């Protein structure tokens, strides 16, 4: 049975006329009538009543009509699916990265090499930039995906987020700085202790800078940033020379000693450096972007200290009981869910106690193509 004859039959029924159906199908009317007659001979039944001014389906035609429509819909779905995969082979995907993420967080070069081997026709455009700018580009559709720093713990409108890094922020100062002796009622440095101090920070538009500006504003003052640098190690080196107080993701003790600084944790619940994989909500990713997104979610580490909900459950990550996550800028001695140090290892790593897992919650592996568990949306990963 030819699909085009089923299409002709359905069109004649919808138009109620061979003349109008022929015009819609851009066929000559005699040719259309001949094709319908062939279909009727094949089935051994008359499908259309041509006696009146309007062509109507016969009893058999009425019974056959829904199956003809279903067959045409199934054929269209086959074409759409094939076209989707053809689009993947010829597609383009744009990925934004915070500087250094493709080296220190995971093996981006290896992942892209494997992706290209499987889909050689896909063009992948990489760019590095400020987190705020990249998140805006994803929201506006100028980037398909971005690995970017987050300005705070809450959800970001229009974006799904899969957390990758979640570590404390610290104040790094030269040995002997008065801040080393300042303690609050808790175990960290009150934000008010930074009032009036010259600060050293990542540039505007980065996630850590957004967190710092927001925390200072909540504490009732404006952050007085005197020096900016794109590399956290440079921030620490400036602080070691007495140029100010560097606010940056936590350093391992070995790294802090190497850089010549003393670090003091900040006594604020939101004082954390976060990096996440982001993509847009509301619009399904194009085939190429969806394929690369799935591979990135499987390759990227899951930050220790989060628990996960079921995909699509809408739950936000919760803190797990147990040790504080490892500093972002320092090595660990045993394999763990903690991300690798973002800015390189030191020569002599020291042993770190293994994290104590939660009794009833464990991170899930990334599977499938829908929202993941660690994603907040803040959709879950």
Short mmCIF file of C-alpha atoms in Angstrom, two decimals:
data_model
loop_
_atom_site.label_atom_id
_atom_site.label_comp_id
_atom_site.label_asym_id
_atom_site.label_seq_id
_atom_site.Cartn_x
_atom_site.Cartn_y
_atom_site.Cartn_z
CA UNK A 1 0.00 0.00 0.00
CA UNK A 2 1.42 3.34 -1.06
CA UNK A 3 1.49 6.13 1.54
CA UNK A 4 0.87 8.79 -1.06
CA UNK A 5 -2.48 7.16 -1.94
CA UNK A 6 -3.50 7.26 1.73
CA UNK A 7 -2.57 10.94 1.75
CA UNK A 8 -4.71 11.55 -1.33
CA UNK A 9 -7.65 9.76 0.29
CA UNK A 10 -7.39 11.77 3.51
CA UNK A 11 -7.08 15.03 1.57
CA UNK A 12 -10.19 14.33 -0.52
CA UNK A 13 -12.16 13.58 2.65
CA UNK A 14 -10.91 16.79 4.29
CA UNK A 15 -11.71 18.93 1.24
CA UNK A 16 -14.96 17.15 0.30
CA UNK A 17 -14.05 17.61 -3.35
CA UNK A 18 -11.68 16.08 -5.88
CA UNK A 19 -11.18 19.49 -7.46
CA UNK A 20 -10.13 21.22 -4.22
CA UNK A 21 -8.05 18.21 -3.13
CA UNK A 22 -6.21 18.20 -6.46
CA UNK A 23 -5.46 21.91 -6.12
CA UNK A 24 -4.19 21.44 -2.57
CA UNK A 25 -2.01 18.49 -3.61
CA UNK A 26 -0.96 20.26 -6.82
CA UNK A 27 -2.10 17.36 -8.94
CA UNK A 28 -4.29 17.07 -12.02
CA UNK A 29 -7.79 15.99 -11.05
CA UNK A 30 -7.87 12.94 -13.40
CA UNK A 31 -4.60 11.72 -11.91
CA UNK A 32 -5.94 12.09 -8.38
CA UNK A 33 -9.13 10.20 -9.26
CA UNK A 34 -7.06 7.42 -10.80
CA UNK A 35 -4.90 7.06 -7.65
CA UNK A 36 -7.97 6.85 -5.40
CA UNK A 37 -9.49 4.24 -7.72
CA UNK A 38 -6.30 2.16 -7.47
CA UNK A 39 -6.45 2.32 -3.66
CA UNK A 40 -10.08 1.18 -3.71
CA UNK A 41 -9.23 -1.74 -6.02
CA UNK A 42 -6.35 -2.70 -3.73
CA UNK A 43 -8.65 -2.77 -0.70
CA UNK A 44 -11.57 -4.27 -2.57
CA UNK A 45 -13.94 -1.63 -1.18
CA UNK A 46 -15.30 1.74 -2.24
CA UNK A 47 -13.98 4.41 0.11
CA UNK A 48 -15.66 7.53 -1.28
CA UNK A 49 -19.23 8.35 -2.25
CA UNK A 50 -19.11 10.49 -5.38
CA UNK A 51 -22.87 10.67 -5.97
CA UNK A 52 -23.61 14.01 -4.31
CA UNK A 53 -22.21 17.48 -4.86
CA UNK A 54 -19.85 16.84 -1.95
CA UNK A 55 -17.59 13.81 -1.85
CA UNK A 56 -18.05 11.91 1.42
CA UNK A 57 -16.49 8.73 2.83
CA UNK A 58 -18.49 5.56 2.64
CA UNK A 59 -19.01 3.39 5.71
CA UNK A 60 -15.79 1.56 4.90
CA UNK A 61 -14.04 4.83 4.17
CA UNK A 62 -15.12 6.22 7.55
CA UNK A 63 -13.75 3.11 9.27
CA UNK A 64 -10.45 3.28 7.35
CA UNK A 65 -9.91 7.04 7.77
CA UNK A 66 -8.40 7.06 11.31
CA UNK A 67 -5.96 4.30 10.39
CA UNK A 68 -4.92 6.17 7.28
CA UNK A 69 -4.27 9.28 9.35
CA UNK A 70 -2.31 7.27 11.94
CA UNK A 71 -0.17 5.72 9.21
CA UNK A 72 0.61 9.15 7.78
CA UNK A 73 1.44 10.48 11.26
CA UNK A 74 3.78 7.55 11.92
CA UNK A 75 5.53 8.12 8.61
CA UNK A 76 5.94 11.80 9.49
CA UNK A 77 7.43 10.84 12.86
CA UNK A 78 9.93 8.61 11.10
CA UNK A 79 10.96 11.48 8.85
CA UNK A 80 11.24 13.87 11.82
CA UNK A 81 13.42 11.45 13.74
CA UNK A 82 15.67 10.85 10.76
CA UNK A 83 15.87 14.61 10.15
CA UNK A 84 16.86 15.12 13.79
CA UNK A 85 19.79 12.76 13.44
CA UNK A 86 20.72 14.30 10.13
CA UNK A 87 20.73 17.66 11.87
CA UNK A 88 23.06 16.22 14.54
CA UNK A 89 25.50 15.15 11.86
CA UNK A 90 25.43 18.59 10.28
CA UNK A 91 24.83 20.68 13.40
CA UNK A 92 26.69 23.31 15.34
CA UNK A 93 26.97 23.78 19.09
CA UNK A 94 28.50 26.70 20.99
CA UNK A 95 30.05 26.20 24.43
CA UNK A 96 31.26 28.92 26.78
CA UNK A 97 33.82 28.21 29.51
CA UNK A 98 35.28 30.02 32.48
CA UNK A 99 39.06 30.30 31.90
CA UNK A 100 40.88 27.10 32.76
CA UNK A 101 37.76 24.97 33.26
CA UNK A 102 38.46 22.79 30.24
CA UNK A 103 41.86 21.84 31.69
CA UNK A 104 41.40 21.69 35.45
CA UNK A 105 37.85 20.41 35.91
CA UNK A 106 37.76 17.66 33.29
CA UNK A 107 39.38 16.44 30.08
CA UNK A 108 37.59 18.70 27.59
CA UNK A 109 40.03 17.93 24.78
CA UNK A 110 39.44 14.20 25.14
CA UNK A 111 35.68 14.62 25.35
CA UNK A 112 35.59 16.76 22.20
CA UNK A 113 37.86 14.33 20.36
CA UNK A 114 35.48 11.47 21.12
CA UNK A 115 32.48 13.61 20.19
CA UNK A 116 34.07 14.55 16.87
CA UNK A 117 34.91 10.92 16.11
CA UNK A 118 31.26 9.98 16.57
CA UNK A 119 29.82 13.07 14.85
CA UNK A 120 32.42 14.47 12.45
CA UNK A 121 29.97 16.85 10.82
CA UNK A 122 29.24 18.79 14.01
CA UNK A 123 31.02 22.11 14.46
CA UNK A 124 31.84 22.95 18.08
CA UNK A 125 32.59 26.60 18.84
CA UNK A 126 34.43 27.23 22.14
CA UNK A 127 34.77 30.58 23.86
CA UNK A 128 36.05 31.79 27.23
CA UNK A 129 34.65 34.78 29.05
CA UNK A 130 33.09 36.22 32.16
CA UNK A 131 30.45 34.11 33.87
CA UNK A 132 27.77 36.82 33.91
CA UNK A 133 28.20 37.47 30.20
CA UNK A 134 28.08 33.77 29.33
CA UNK A 135 25.00 33.06 31.43
CA UNK A 136 23.24 35.94 29.67
CA UNK A 137 24.33 34.55 26.29
CA UNK A 138 22.85 31.15 27.15
CA UNK A 139 19.60 32.73 28.31
CA UNK A 140 19.37 34.71 25.05
CA UNK A 141 20.29 31.75 22.85
CA UNK A 142 23.69 33.07 21.71
CA UNK A 143 25.39 30.15 23.47
CA UNK A 144 23.99 26.64 23.69
CA UNK A 145 25.87 25.68 26.86
CA UNK A 146 28.17 27.35 29.36
CA UNK A 147 30.36 26.26 32.24
CA UNK A 148 30.21 29.38 34.39
CA UNK A 149 30.48 30.69 37.92
CA UNK A 150 27.25 31.45 39.78
CA UNK A 151 26.60 34.79 41.51
CA UNK A 152 24.74 33.19 44.41
CA UNK A 153 23.03 30.06 45.72
CA UNK A 154 19.58 30.67 44.29
CA UNK A 155 18.05 29.64 40.94
CA UNK A 156 18.68 31.72 37.83
CA UNK A 157 15.59 32.54 35.71
CA UNK A 158 15.57 30.92 32.30
CA UNK A 159 18.44 28.52 33.05
CA UNK A 160 18.94 24.95 34.13
CA UNK A 161 22.05 24.36 36.21
CA UNK A 162 24.13 21.26 36.86
CA UNK A 163 26.54 22.09 39.74
CA UNK A 164 30.18 21.19 39.18
CA UNK A 165 32.15 23.08 41.87
CA UNK A 166 30.88 24.14 45.30
CA UNK A 167 33.57 25.23 47.77
CA UNK A 168 33.96 27.80 50.58
CA UNK A 169 35.28 31.31 49.99
CA UNK A 170 38.10 32.52 52.21
CA UNK A 171 39.98 35.72 52.95
CA UNK A 172 43.68 35.36 52.17
CA UNK A 173 46.08 37.77 53.89
CA UNK A 174 49.77 38.15 54.57
CA UNK A 175 51.07 36.55 57.79
CA UNK A 176 50.67 38.94 60.70
CA UNK A 177 47.66 40.74 59.21
CA UNK A 178 45.22 41.76 61.97
CA UNK A 179 42.42 39.80 60.32
CA UNK A 180 44.16 36.57 61.31
CA UNK A 181 43.32 37.36 64.93
CA UNK A 182 39.75 38.52 64.26
CA UNK A 183 37.09 35.96 65.11
CA UNK A 184 33.35 36.26 65.40
CA UNK A 185 30.97 34.32 67.54
CA UNK A 186 31.38 31.39 65.15
CA UNK A 187 34.36 29.85 63.41
CA UNK A 188 34.81 32.38 60.62
CA UNK A 189 35.60 35.97 59.80
CA UNK A 190 32.60 38.34 59.98
CA UNK A 191 31.95 40.15 56.72
CA UNK A 192 31.98 43.45 58.61
CA UNK A 193 35.71 42.90 59.26
CA UNK A 194 36.25 43.64 55.55
CA UNK A 195 34.66 47.08 55.81
CA UNK A 196 37.23 49.72 54.94
CA UNK A 197 39.84 47.16 53.83
CA UNK A 198 41.25 47.16 50.32
CA UNK A 199 40.09 43.95 48.70
CA UNK A 200 41.62 41.87 45.93
CA UNK A 201 39.13 39.96 43.81
CA UNK A 202 38.28 38.37 40.51
CA UNK A 203 36.94 40.84 37.90
CA UNK A 204 33.34 41.99 37.70
CA UNK A 205 31.19 39.51 35.85
CA UNK A 206 32.69 36.46 37.55
CA UNK A 207 30.71 34.31 39.93
CA UNK A 208 33.01 34.84 42.92
CA UNK A 209 32.94 38.62 42.44
CA UNK A 210 29.15 38.56 42.29
CA UNK A 211 29.04 36.63 45.56
CA UNK A 212 31.50 39.04 47.22
CA UNK A 213 29.61 42.16 46.13
CA UNK A 214 26.32 40.65 47.27
CA UNK A 215 27.62 39.59 50.69
CA UNK A 216 29.15 43.00 51.37
CA UNK A 217 25.92 44.71 50.36
CA UNK A 218 23.99 42.46 52.76
CA UNK A 219 26.46 43.42 55.51
CA UNK A 220 25.76 47.11 54.87
CA UNK A 221 28.80 48.31 52.94
CA UNK A 222 30.27 48.36 49.45
CA UNK A 223 33.24 46.15 48.65
CA UNK A 224 36.31 48.35 48.07
CA UNK A 225 38.15 46.31 45.43
CA UNK A 226 41.55 47.81 44.76
CA UNK A 227 43.04 45.06 42.61
CA UNK A 228 41.51 42.60 40.17
CA UNK A 229 43.07 39.55 38.53
CA UNK A 230 41.64 36.66 36.53
CA UNK A 231 43.74 33.97 38.25
CA UNK A 232 43.06 33.11 41.93
CA UNK A 233 46.74 32.35 42.50
CA UNK A 234 47.63 35.88 41.44
CA UNK A 235 45.09 37.23 43.94
CA UNK A 236 46.82 35.27 46.70
CA UNK A 237 50.29 36.46 45.64
CA UNK A 238 49.13 40.08 45.76
CA UNK A 239 47.72 39.51 49.24
CA UNK A 240 51.00 37.91 50.34
CA UNK A 241 52.80 41.16 49.41
CA UNK A 242 50.46 43.18 51.62
CA UNK A 243 48.42 44.68 48.77
CA UNK A 244 45.10 43.90 50.43
CA UNK A 245 42.73 41.11 51.42
CA UNK A 246 42.13 38.54 48.67
CA UNK A 247 38.70 36.88 48.60
CA UNK A 248 38.88 33.65 46.66
CA UNK A 249 37.88 29.96 46.74
CA UNK A 250 39.47 27.97 49.53
CA UNK A 251 43.12 26.98 49.22
CA UNK A 252 44.62 23.75 50.48
CA UNK A 253 47.08 24.42 53.34
CA UNK A 254 50.02 23.40 51.15
CA UNK A 255 49.00 25.85 48.43
CA UNK A 256 48.47 28.66 50.94
CA UNK A 257 51.96 28.09 52.37
CA UNK A 258 53.46 27.99 48.90
CA UNK A 259 51.81 31.30 48.01
CA UNK A 260 52.76 32.91 51.33
CA UNK A 261 49.28 33.64 52.69
CA UNK A 262 47.15 32.74 55.66
CA UNK A 263 43.50 31.97 54.89
CA UNK A 264 40.52 32.69 57.11
CA UNK A 265 37.07 31.29 56.32
CA UNK A 266 34.25 33.82 55.88
CA UNK A 267 31.43 33.54 58.40
CA UNK A 268 28.56 33.81 55.91
CA UNK A 269 26.33 30.98 54.73
CA UNK A 270 26.43 32.22 51.15
CA UNK A 271 30.21 32.63 51.02
CA UNK A 272 30.79 29.83 48.53
CA UNK A 273 32.30 29.63 45.09
CA UNK A 274 30.07 27.75 42.67
CA UNK A 275 30.55 26.70 39.07
CA UNK A 276 27.79 25.01 37.07
CA UNK A 277 26.97 23.78 33.60
CA UNK A 278 24.10 25.92 32.31
CA UNK A 279 21.64 25.60 29.47
CA UNK A 280 18.38 27.29 28.58
CA UNK A 281 14.94 26.26 29.81
CA UNK A 282 11.75 26.43 27.79
CA UNK A 283 13.32 25.50 24.44
CA UNK A 284 14.59 21.96 23.83
CA UNK A 285 18.27 21.93 22.86
CA UNK A 286 19.09 21.31 19.22
CA UNK A 287 20.20 17.71 18.50
CA UNK A 288 23.91 18.55 18.46
CA UNK A 289 23.69 20.58 21.66
CA UNK A 290 21.62 17.89 23.38
CA UNK A 291 24.18 15.22 22.52
CA UNK A 292 27.11 17.29 23.78
CA UNK A 293 25.15 18.29 26.89
CA UNK A 294 24.62 14.64 27.79
CA UNK A 295 28.31 13.89 27.44
CA UNK A 296 29.31 16.90 29.53
CA UNK A 297 26.93 15.95 32.32
CA UNK A 298 28.46 12.49 32.45
CA UNK A 299 32.07 13.76 32.32
CA UNK A 300 31.88 16.64 34.79
CA UNK A 301 32.48 15.93 38.48
CA UNK A 302 29.71 16.16 41.04
CA UNK A 303 30.66 18.47 43.92
CA UNK A 304 30.86 16.74 47.26
CA UNK A 305 28.33 18.03 49.74
CA UNK A 306 25.18 17.77 47.66
CA UNK A 307 22.43 15.23 47.64
CA UNK A 308 20.17 14.68 44.70
CA UNK A 309 16.48 14.29 43.99
CA UNK A 310 14.75 12.35 41.30
CA UNK A 311 14.98 13.85 37.80
CA UNK A 312 12.36 16.51 37.33
CA UNK A 313 11.42 16.52 41.03
CA UNK A 314 12.16 20.22 41.41
CA UNK A 315 14.17 19.68 44.59
CA UNK A 316 17.20 21.83 45.22
CA UNK A 317 20.50 20.32 46.38
CA UNK A 318 20.85 19.79 50.10
CA UNK A 319 24.03 19.75 52.17
CA UNK A 320 25.20 16.30 53.20
CA UNK A 321 26.42 15.60 56.72
CA UNK A 322 30.10 14.93 57.08
CA UNK A 323 33.39 16.76 56.46
CA UNK A 324 33.56 20.13 54.75
CA UNK A 325 34.28 19.76 51.01
CA UNK A 326 37.94 19.93 50.04
CA UNK A 327 39.41 23.30 49.06
CA UNK A 328 39.10 24.08 45.39
CA UNK A 329 42.77 24.92 44.98
CA UNK A 330 44.66 21.96 46.34
CA UNK A 331 45.17 18.23 45.76
CA UNK A 332 43.55 15.31 47.48
CA UNK A 333 45.42 12.10 48.23
CA UNK A 334 42.62 9.58 47.69
CA UNK A 335 40.04 9.36 44.91
CA UNK A 336 36.83 11.09 45.95
CA UNK A 337 33.84 12.92 44.43
CA UNK A 338 35.67 16.20 45.04
CA UNK A 339 36.70 17.99 41.81
CA UNK A 340 40.40 18.10 40.92
CA UNK A 341 42.23 21.30 41.92
CA UNK A 342 41.33 23.93 39.36
CA UNK A 343 44.68 25.61 39.18
CA UNK A 344 47.16 22.77 39.36
CA UNK A 345 48.57 20.43 42.00
CA UNK A 346 51.32 21.10 44.51
CA UNK A 347 54.31 18.83 44.82
CA UNK A 348 53.54 17.12 48.14
CA UNK A 349 49.87 16.36 48.71
CA UNK A 350 48.91 15.56 52.25
CA UNK A 351 46.41 12.88 53.25
CA UNK A 352 42.82 14.02 53.53
CA UNK A 353 40.19 12.07 55.48
CA UNK A 354 37.72 10.34 53.24
CA UNK A 355 34.27 11.97 53.20
CA UNK A 356 31.60 10.26 55.28
CA UNK A 357 28.70 9.34 52.98
CA UNK A 358 25.13 10.17 53.91
CA UNK A 359 23.23 7.22 55.33
CA UNK A 360 20.41 7.23 52.80
CA UNK A 361 21.31 9.54 49.93
CA UNK A 362 23.98 9.02 47.32
CA UNK A 363 24.69 10.98 44.15
CA UNK A 364 23.23 9.41 41.04
CA UNK A 365 25.12 8.89 37.83
CA UNK A 366 24.02 10.99 34.89
CA UNK A 367 21.79 9.12 32.48
CA UNK A 368 19.41 10.02 29.74
CA UNK A 369 18.76 13.45 28.43
CA UNK A 370 16.30 15.10 30.84
CA UNK A 371 17.08 17.22 33.92
CA UNK A 372 19.55 15.60 36.28
CA UNK A 373 19.49 15.20 40.00
CA UNK A 374 22.14 17.71 41.04
CA UNK A 375 20.74 20.27 38.68
CA UNK A 376 18.93 23.12 40.24
CA UNK A 377 16.69 25.27 38.35
CA UNK A 378 17.80 25.53 39.13
CA UNK A 379 16.91 22.21 37.40
CA UNK A 380 18.62 19.14 38.65
CA UNK A 381 21.56 17.76 36.78
#
